[in-house]
PDB file of C-alpha atoms in Angstrom:
ATOM      1  CA  UNK A  25      12.250   2.118   0.057  1.00 86.00           C
ATOM      2  CA  UNK A  26      14.565   2.375   3.016  1.00 92.00           C
ATOM      3  CA  UNK A  27      17.561   2.710   0.702  1.00 94.00           C
ATOM      4  CA  UNK A  28      15.939   5.567  -1.209  1.00 93.00           C
ATOM      5  CA  UNK A  29      15.203   7.470   1.986  1.00 92.00           C
ATOM      6  CA  UNK A  30      18.726   6.808   3.305  1.00 94.00           C
ATOM      7  CA  UNK A  31      20.465   7.738   0.034  1.00 94.00           C
ATOM      8  CA  UNK A  32      18.357  10.835  -0.724  1.00 93.00           C
ATOM      9  CA  UNK A  33      17.264  12.212   2.671  1.00 91.00           C
ATOM     10  CA  UNK A  34      16.633  15.725   1.315  1.00 89.00           C
ATOM     11  CA  UNK A  35      14.386  14.378  -1.431  1.00 94.00           C
ATOM     12  CA  UNK A  36      12.685  11.295   0.046  1.00 95.00           C
ATOM     13  CA  UNK A  37      11.250  10.641   3.467  1.00 93.00           C
ATOM     14  CA  UNK A  38       9.944   7.293   4.650  1.00 95.00           C
ATOM     15  CA  UNK A  39       7.269   7.010   7.286  1.00 95.00           C
ATOM     16  CA  UNK A  40       5.593   4.056   8.932  1.00 97.00           C
ATOM     17  CA  UNK A  41       1.870   4.704   8.544  1.00 97.00           C
ATOM     18  CA  UNK A  42       0.493   1.516  10.074  1.00 98.00           C
ATOM     19  CA  UNK A  43       0.841  -2.186  10.608  1.00 97.00           C
ATOM     20  CA  UNK A  44      -0.538  -5.138   8.726  1.00 95.00           C
ATOM     21  CA  UNK A  45      -3.223  -7.258  10.351  1.00 93.00           C
ATOM     22  CA  UNK A  46      -0.771  -9.928  11.478  1.00 92.00           C
ATOM     23  CA  UNK A  47       1.796  -7.502  12.869  1.00 92.00           C
ATOM     24  CA  UNK A  48      -0.839  -5.569  14.796  1.00 92.00           C
ATOM     25  CA  UNK A  49      -2.763  -8.549  16.120  1.00 89.00           C
ATOM     26  CA  UNK A  50      -0.033 -11.141  16.493  1.00 81.00           C
ATOM     27  CA  UNK A  51      -2.079 -13.747  14.644  1.00 69.00           C
ATOM     28  CA  UNK A  52       0.460 -15.306  12.334  1.00 59.00           C
ATOM     29  CA  UNK A  53      -1.904 -17.835  10.755  1.00 57.00           C
ATOM     30  CA  UNK A  54       0.235 -20.891  11.456  1.00 59.00           C
ATOM     31  CA  UNK A  55       3.495 -19.046  10.836  1.00 63.00           C
ATOM     32  CA  UNK A  56       2.706 -18.085   7.269  1.00 68.00           C
ATOM     33  CA  UNK A  57       3.558 -14.387   7.581  1.00 71.00           C
ATOM     34  CA  UNK A  58       5.568 -12.530  10.206  1.00 82.00           C
ATOM     35  CA  UNK A  59       3.536  -9.334   9.839  1.00 90.00           C
ATOM     36  CA  UNK A  60       4.823  -6.055   8.461  1.00 95.00           C
ATOM     37  CA  UNK A  61       4.871  -2.300   8.819  1.00 97.00           C
ATOM     38  CA  UNK A  62       3.152  -0.298   6.094  1.00 98.00           C
ATOM     39  CA  UNK A  63       5.320   2.508   4.730  1.00 97.00           C
ATOM     40  CA  UNK A  64       4.691   5.708   2.806  1.00 97.00           C
ATOM     41  CA  UNK A  65       7.285   7.625   0.832  1.00 96.00           C
ATOM     42  CA  UNK A  66       7.090  11.389   0.388  1.00 95.00           C
ATOM     43  CA  UNK A  67       9.055  12.649  -2.607  1.00 96.00           C
ATOM     44  CA  UNK A  68       9.440  16.399  -3.050  1.00 95.00           C
ATOM     45  CA  UNK A  69      12.144  18.925  -3.955  1.00 91.00           C
ATOM     46  CA  UNK A  70      15.078  19.097  -1.580  1.00 73.00           C
ATOM     47  CA  UNK A  71      14.864  22.864  -1.145  1.00 69.00           C
ATOM     48  CA  UNK A  72      11.166  22.959  -0.304  1.00 64.00           C
ATOM     49  CA  UNK A  73       8.935  22.364   2.670  1.00 64.00           C
ATOM     50  CA  UNK A  74       7.345  18.965   3.180  1.00 67.00           C
ATOM     51  CA  UNK A  75       3.698  18.766   4.119  1.00 71.00           C
ATOM     52  CA  UNK A  76       3.220  22.243   2.681  1.00 73.00           C
ATOM     53  CA  UNK A  77      -0.301  23.577   2.278  1.00 81.00           C
ATOM     54  CA  UNK A  78       0.950  25.449  -0.795  1.00 83.00           C
ATOM     55  CA  UNK A  79       1.961  22.326  -2.702  1.00 90.00           C
ATOM     56  CA  UNK A  80      -0.210  20.010  -4.703  1.00 92.00           C
ATOM     57  CA  UNK A  81      -0.500  16.472  -3.378  1.00 94.00           C
ATOM     58  CA  UNK A  82      -0.496  13.207  -5.268  1.00 96.00           C
ATOM     59  CA  UNK A  83      -1.031   9.878  -3.520  1.00 97.00           C
ATOM     60  CA  UNK A  84      -0.222   6.737  -5.467  1.00 98.00           C
ATOM     61  CA  UNK A  85      -0.902   3.301  -4.032  1.00 98.00           C
ATOM     62  CA  UNK A  86      -0.051  -0.193  -5.152  1.00 97.00           C
ATOM     63  CA  UNK A  87       0.062  -3.608  -3.619  1.00 96.00           C
ATOM     64  CA  UNK A  88      -3.577  -3.556  -2.582  1.00 96.00           C
ATOM     65  CA  UNK A  89      -4.202  -6.872  -4.314  1.00 96.00           C
ATOM     66  CA  UNK A  90      -1.430  -9.212  -3.258  1.00 95.00           C
ATOM     67  CA  UNK A  91      -1.153 -11.193  -6.479  1.00 94.00           C
ATOM     68  CA  UNK A  92      -0.732  -8.140  -8.696  1.00 94.00           C
ATOM     69  CA  UNK A  93       3.046  -7.832  -8.799  1.00 93.00           C
ATOM     70  CA  UNK A  94       3.537  -5.417 -11.673  1.00 95.00           C
ATOM     71  CA  UNK A  95       1.959  -2.234 -10.190  1.00 96.00           C
ATOM     72  CA  UNK A  96       4.325  -2.335  -7.209  1.00 95.00           C
ATOM     73  CA  UNK A  97       7.329  -2.640  -9.480  1.00 96.00           C
ATOM     74  CA  UNK A  98       6.067   0.138 -11.768  1.00 97.00           C
ATOM     75  CA  UNK A  99       5.523   2.482  -8.820  1.00 98.00           C
ATOM     76  CA  UNK A 100       9.016   1.774  -7.497  1.00 96.00           C
ATOM     77  CA  UNK A 101      10.510   2.497 -10.949  1.00 97.00           C
ATOM     78  CA  UNK A 102       8.447   5.719 -11.223  1.00 98.00           C
ATOM     79  CA  UNK A 103       9.865   6.907  -7.903  1.00 97.00           C
ATOM     80  CA  UNK A 104      13.393   6.091  -9.070  1.00 97.00           C
ATOM     81  CA  UNK A 105      12.730   7.996 -12.314  1.00 97.00           C
ATOM     82  CA  UNK A 106      11.652  11.060 -10.318  1.00 97.00           C
ATOM     83  CA  UNK A 107      14.754  10.914  -8.142  1.00 96.00           C
ATOM     84  CA  UNK A 108      17.085  10.407 -11.109  1.00 96.00           C
ATOM     85  CA  UNK A 109      15.415  13.182 -13.076  1.00 97.00           C
ATOM     86  CA  UNK A 110      15.624  15.618 -10.188  1.00 95.00           C
ATOM     87  CA  UNK A 111      19.268  14.768  -9.490  1.00 94.00           C
ATOM     88  CA  UNK A 112      20.118  15.157 -13.196  1.00 96.00           C
ATOM     89  CA  UNK A 113      18.394  18.554 -13.438  1.00 95.00           C
ATOM     90  CA  UNK A 114      15.498  17.444 -15.620  1.00 96.00           C
ATOM     91  CA  UNK A 115      13.509  20.687 -15.805  1.00 97.00           C
ATOM     92  CA  UNK A 116      10.078  19.065 -15.904  1.00 97.00           C
ATOM     93  CA  UNK A 117      10.697  16.718 -12.983  1.00 97.00           C
ATOM     94  CA  UNK A 118      12.381  19.466 -10.956  1.00 95.00           C
ATOM     95  CA  UNK A 119       9.361  21.724 -11.505  1.00 95.00           C
ATOM     96  CA  UNK A 120       6.944  18.954 -10.558  1.00 95.00           C
ATOM     97  CA  UNK A 121       8.816  18.190  -7.343  1.00 95.00           C
ATOM     98  CA  UNK A 122       9.140  21.887  -6.455  1.00 93.00           C
ATOM     99  CA  UNK A 123       5.369  22.300  -6.643  1.00 93.00           C
ATOM    100  CA  UNK A 124       4.079  18.858  -5.684  1.00 94.00           C
ATOM    101  CA  UNK A 125       4.452  16.318  -2.928  1.00 94.00           C
ATOM    102  CA  UNK A 126       4.261  12.816  -4.322  1.00 96.00           C
ATOM    103  CA  UNK A 127       3.215  10.308  -1.704  1.00 96.00           C
ATOM    104  CA  UNK A 128       3.569   6.621  -2.483  1.00 97.00           C
ATOM    105  CA  UNK A 129       2.458   3.532  -0.589  1.00 98.00           C
ATOM    106  CA  UNK A 130       4.056   0.687  -2.501  1.00 97.00           C
ATOM    107  CA  UNK A 131       2.798  -2.220  -0.364  1.00 96.00           C
ATOM    108  CA  UNK A 132      -0.646  -1.531   1.069  1.00 97.00           C
ATOM    109  CA  UNK A 133      -1.156  -5.265   1.697  1.00 97.00           C
ATOM    110  CA  UNK A 134       2.210  -6.687   2.794  1.00 95.00           C
ATOM    111  CA  UNK A 135       0.817  -9.807   4.505  1.00 93.00           C
ATOM    112  CA  UNK A 136      -1.061 -10.692   1.339  1.00 93.00           C
ATOM    113  CA  UNK A 137       2.072 -10.089  -0.709  1.00 93.00           C
ATOM    114  CA  UNK A 138       3.941 -12.562   1.501  1.00 91.00           C
ATOM    115  CA  UNK A 139       1.245 -15.156   0.820  1.00 89.00           C
ATOM    116  CA  UNK A 140       1.235 -14.517  -2.929  1.00 92.00           C
ATOM    117  CA  UNK A 141       5.009 -14.857  -3.161  1.00 91.00           C
ATOM    118  CA  UNK A 142       5.464 -17.833  -0.846  1.00 90.00           C
ATOM    119  CA  UNK A 143       2.294 -19.801  -1.574  1.00 87.00           C
ATOM    120  CA  UNK A 144       1.784 -19.035  -5.252  1.00 85.00           C
ATOM    121  CA  UNK A 145      -0.668 -21.885  -5.780  1.00 87.00           C
ATOM    122  CA  UNK A 146      -3.207 -19.981  -3.665  1.00 84.00           C
ATOM    123  CA  UNK A 147      -3.163 -17.018  -6.075  1.00 90.00           C
ATOM    124  CA  UNK A 148      -3.685 -14.862  -2.955  1.00 92.00           C
ATOM    125  CA  UNK A 149      -5.463 -11.519  -3.388  1.00 94.00           C
ATOM    126  CA  UNK A 150      -6.806 -10.324  -0.025  1.00 95.00           C
ATOM    127  CA  UNK A 151      -5.224  -9.429   3.291  1.00 94.00           C
ATOM    128  CA  UNK A 152      -4.819 -12.117   5.946  1.00 91.00           C
ATOM    129  CA  UNK A 153      -7.520 -11.051   8.376  1.00 90.00           C
ATOM    130  CA  UNK A 154      -9.639 -14.070   9.309  1.00 86.00           C
ATOM    131  CA  UNK A 155     -12.877 -13.000   7.707  1.00 83.00           C
ATOM    132  CA  UNK A 156     -15.301 -15.691   8.695  1.00 87.00           C
ATOM    133  CA  UNK A 157     -14.531 -17.866   5.698  1.00 92.00           C
ATOM    134  CA  UNK A 158     -13.837 -21.421   6.821  1.00 88.00           C
ATOM    135  CA  UNK A 159     -11.694 -22.268   3.783  1.00 88.00           C
ATOM    136  CA  UNK A 160      -8.053 -21.408   4.566  1.00 82.00           C
ATOM    137  CA  UNK A 161      -7.375 -20.575   0.920  1.00 82.00           C
ATOM    138  CA  UNK A 162     -10.064 -17.876   0.704  1.00 89.00           C
ATOM    139  CA  UNK A 163     -10.187 -15.920   3.970  1.00 91.00           C
ATOM    140  CA  UNK A 164      -9.242 -12.257   4.197  1.00 94.00           C
ATOM    141  CA  UNK A 165     -10.662  -8.942   3.062  1.00 96.00           C
ATOM    142  CA  UNK A 166     -10.146  -7.171  -0.260  1.00 96.00           C
ATOM    143  CA  UNK A 167      -8.586  -3.903   0.920  1.00 96.00           C
ATOM    144  CA  UNK A 168      -9.717  -2.122  -2.232  1.00 94.00           C
ATOM    145  CA  UNK A 169     -13.356  -2.952  -1.423  1.00 96.00           C
ATOM    146  CA  UNK A 170     -12.951  -2.072   2.276  1.00 97.00           C
ATOM    147  CA  UNK A 171     -12.432   1.660   1.655  1.00 96.00           C
ATOM    148  CA  UNK A 172     -15.473   3.694   2.689  1.00 95.00           C
ATOM    149  CA  UNK A 173     -16.205   5.177  -0.753  1.00 93.00           C
ATOM    150  CA  UNK A 174     -19.269   3.265  -1.994  1.00 91.00           C
ATOM    151  CA  UNK A 175     -18.606   0.595   0.644  1.00 93.00           C
ATOM    152  CA  UNK A 176     -21.168  -2.193   0.469  1.00 88.00           C
ATOM    153  CA  UNK A 177     -22.049  -1.526  -3.163  1.00 88.00           C
ATOM    154  CA  UNK A 178     -22.148  -5.097  -4.367  1.00 81.00           C
ATOM    155  CA  UNK A 179     -21.836  -4.300  -8.055  1.00 90.00           C
ATOM    156  CA  UNK A 180     -18.073  -4.766  -7.588  1.00 89.00           C
ATOM    157  CA  UNK A 181     -17.783  -6.172  -4.081  1.00 95.00           C
ATOM    158  CA  UNK A 182     -19.223  -9.036  -2.098  1.00 95.00           C
ATOM    159  CA  UNK A 183     -20.607  -9.671   1.382  1.00 95.00           C
ATOM    160  CA  UNK A 184     -19.529 -13.328   1.081  1.00 96.00           C
ATOM    161  CA  UNK A 185     -16.379 -13.706   3.248  1.00 96.00           C
ATOM    162  CA  UNK A 186     -15.012 -16.403   0.922  1.00 95.00           C
ATOM    163  CA  UNK A 187     -15.293 -14.239  -2.221  1.00 95.00           C
ATOM    164  CA  UNK A 188     -12.195 -12.584  -3.687  1.00 94.00           C
ATOM    165  CA  UNK A 189     -14.030  -9.236  -3.560  1.00 95.00           C
ATOM    166  CA  UNK A 190     -15.196  -9.538   0.077  1.00 96.00           C
ATOM    167  CA  UNK A 191     -15.577  -5.987   1.412  1.00 96.00           C
ATOM    168  CA  UNK A 192     -15.283  -6.801   5.114  1.00 96.00           C
ATOM    169  CA  UNK A 193     -17.620  -6.149   8.011  1.00 95.00           C
ATOM    170  CA  UNK A 194     -17.662  -2.377   7.669  1.00 96.00           C
ATOM    171  CA  UNK A 195     -16.053   0.518   5.822  1.00 97.00           C
ATOM    172  CA  UNK A 196     -12.384   1.109   6.662  1.00 97.00           C
ATOM    173  CA  UNK A 197     -12.589  -1.761   9.141  1.00 96.00           C
ATOM    174  CA  UNK A 198      -9.223  -3.379   8.389  1.00 96.00           C
ATOM    175  CA  UNK A 199      -5.815  -2.289   9.615  1.00 96.00           C
ATOM    176  CA  UNK A 200      -4.350  -1.816   6.158  1.00 97.00           C
ATOM    177  CA  UNK A 201      -7.316   0.271   5.014  1.00 97.00           C
ATOM    178  CA  UNK A 202      -7.196   2.387   8.171  1.00 97.00           C
ATOM    179  CA  UNK A 203      -3.491   3.077   7.676  1.00 98.00           C
ATOM    180  CA  UNK A 204      -4.032   4.162   4.078  1.00 97.00           C
ATOM    181  CA  UNK A 205      -7.122   6.301   4.752  1.00 97.00           C
ATOM    182  CA  UNK A 206      -5.606   7.975   7.828  1.00 97.00           C
ATOM    183  CA  UNK A 207      -2.486   8.837   5.858  1.00 96.00           C
ATOM    184  CA  UNK A 208      -4.483  10.174   2.901  1.00 95.00           C
ATOM    185  CA  UNK A 209      -6.672  12.352   5.120  1.00 93.00           C
ATOM    186  CA  UNK A 210      -3.781  14.257   6.724  1.00 88.00           C
TER     187      UNK A 210
END
């Protein structure tokens, strides 16, 4: 992400939109994760205005569930395809980027990603916020279920803090969710 913004500054901007639970609260859960910033990329044509009210907006997220590796990789490759297409004068991609801002948050849940990569036997899904679950392999909040849209609807979420689909104590109550929602609402 940082390389894309550095190599294509007129096409890609990188912004820190928040901090993971561990980075913000300093609770490193026995040294398991150092905590991370949460970044958003804005990809749009080099000769156009960013954050324009006249452009369409597209927000793509990935990395909400820590153990789902493929969506993050696919989003990164999609961004690279847009950049390559624009730089090689692909008419369709150039037109899209002249009329659209594409916002991408590749790692919504970076603490969880750290757990999934470094402690693969846990098959980690949630963030690393101590949720009230006493089992150290199941604590955390499912960021996808913490967003305020239909929050608390238990047909796809759970109020059990040890469940994979635990929705947290309230809508948008977790740092990662707040970062994503605040960025999307701008």
